[in-house]
PDB file of C-alpha atoms in Angstrom:
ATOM      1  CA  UNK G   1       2.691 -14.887   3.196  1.00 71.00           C
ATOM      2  CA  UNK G   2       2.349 -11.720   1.641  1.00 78.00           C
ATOM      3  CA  UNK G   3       4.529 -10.058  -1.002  1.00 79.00           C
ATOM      4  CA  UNK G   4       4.801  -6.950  -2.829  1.00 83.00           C
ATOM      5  CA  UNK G   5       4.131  -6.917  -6.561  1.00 82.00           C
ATOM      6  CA  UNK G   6       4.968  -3.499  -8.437  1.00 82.00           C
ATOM      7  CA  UNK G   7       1.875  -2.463 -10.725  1.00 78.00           C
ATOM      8  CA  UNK G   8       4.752  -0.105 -12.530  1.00 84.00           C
ATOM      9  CA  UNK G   9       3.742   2.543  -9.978  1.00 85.00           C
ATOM     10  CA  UNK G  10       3.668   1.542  -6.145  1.00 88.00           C
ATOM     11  CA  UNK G  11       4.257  -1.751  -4.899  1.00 86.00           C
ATOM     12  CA  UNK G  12       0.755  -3.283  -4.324  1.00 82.00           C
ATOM     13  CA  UNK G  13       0.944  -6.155  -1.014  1.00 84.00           C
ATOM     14  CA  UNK G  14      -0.522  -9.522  -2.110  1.00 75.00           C
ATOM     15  CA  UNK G  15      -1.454 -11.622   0.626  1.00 73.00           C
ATOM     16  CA  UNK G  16      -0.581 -15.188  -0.941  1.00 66.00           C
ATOM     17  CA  UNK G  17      -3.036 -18.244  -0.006  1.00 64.00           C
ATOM     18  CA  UNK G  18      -3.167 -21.905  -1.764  1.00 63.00           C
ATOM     19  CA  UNK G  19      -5.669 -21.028  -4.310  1.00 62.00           C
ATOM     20  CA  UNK G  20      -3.297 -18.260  -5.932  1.00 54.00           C
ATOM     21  CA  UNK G  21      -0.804 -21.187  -6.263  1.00 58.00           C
ATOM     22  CA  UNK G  22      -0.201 -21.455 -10.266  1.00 55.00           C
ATOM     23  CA  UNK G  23      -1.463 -18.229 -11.303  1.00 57.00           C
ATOM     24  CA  UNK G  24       1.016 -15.569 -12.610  1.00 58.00           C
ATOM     25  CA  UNK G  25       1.302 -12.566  -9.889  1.00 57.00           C
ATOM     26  CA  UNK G  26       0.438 -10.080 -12.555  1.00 56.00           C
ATOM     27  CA  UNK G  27      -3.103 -11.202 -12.111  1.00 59.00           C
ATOM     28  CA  UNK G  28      -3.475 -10.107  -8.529  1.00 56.00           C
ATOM     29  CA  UNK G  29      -1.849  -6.217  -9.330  1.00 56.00           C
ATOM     30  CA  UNK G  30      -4.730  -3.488 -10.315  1.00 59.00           C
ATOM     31  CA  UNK G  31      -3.499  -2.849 -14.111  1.00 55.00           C
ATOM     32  CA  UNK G  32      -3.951  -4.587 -17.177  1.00 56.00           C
ATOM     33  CA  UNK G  33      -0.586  -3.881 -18.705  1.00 55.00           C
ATOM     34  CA  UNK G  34       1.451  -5.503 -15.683  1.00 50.00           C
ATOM     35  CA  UNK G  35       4.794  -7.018 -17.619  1.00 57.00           C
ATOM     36  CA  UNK G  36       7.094  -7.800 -14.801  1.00 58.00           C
ATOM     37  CA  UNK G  37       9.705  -5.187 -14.215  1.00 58.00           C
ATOM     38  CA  UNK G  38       9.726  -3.013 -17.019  1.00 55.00           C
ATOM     39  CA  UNK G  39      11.144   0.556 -16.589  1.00 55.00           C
ATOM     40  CA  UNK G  40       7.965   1.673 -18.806  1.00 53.00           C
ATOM     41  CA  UNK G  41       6.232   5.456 -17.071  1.00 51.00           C
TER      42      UNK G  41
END
């Protein structure tokens, strides 16, 4: 499966496989200050 998580700039496509399973998707999107869906710029 793949998804689209939102870095807080484009949304980045995660391809999803067994061993992400568990892990928050904020782990898989290129920044370190990835907090969901915040409207921060």
């Amino acid at each position: 499966h793949t998804i689209a998580v939102h870095n807080g700039n484009k949304f980045i496509p995660v391809y999803i496989t067994e061993n992400m399973v568990g892990h928050k998707l904020g782990e898989f999107a290129p920044t370190r200050t990835f907090r969901g869906h915040s409207g921060n710029k």
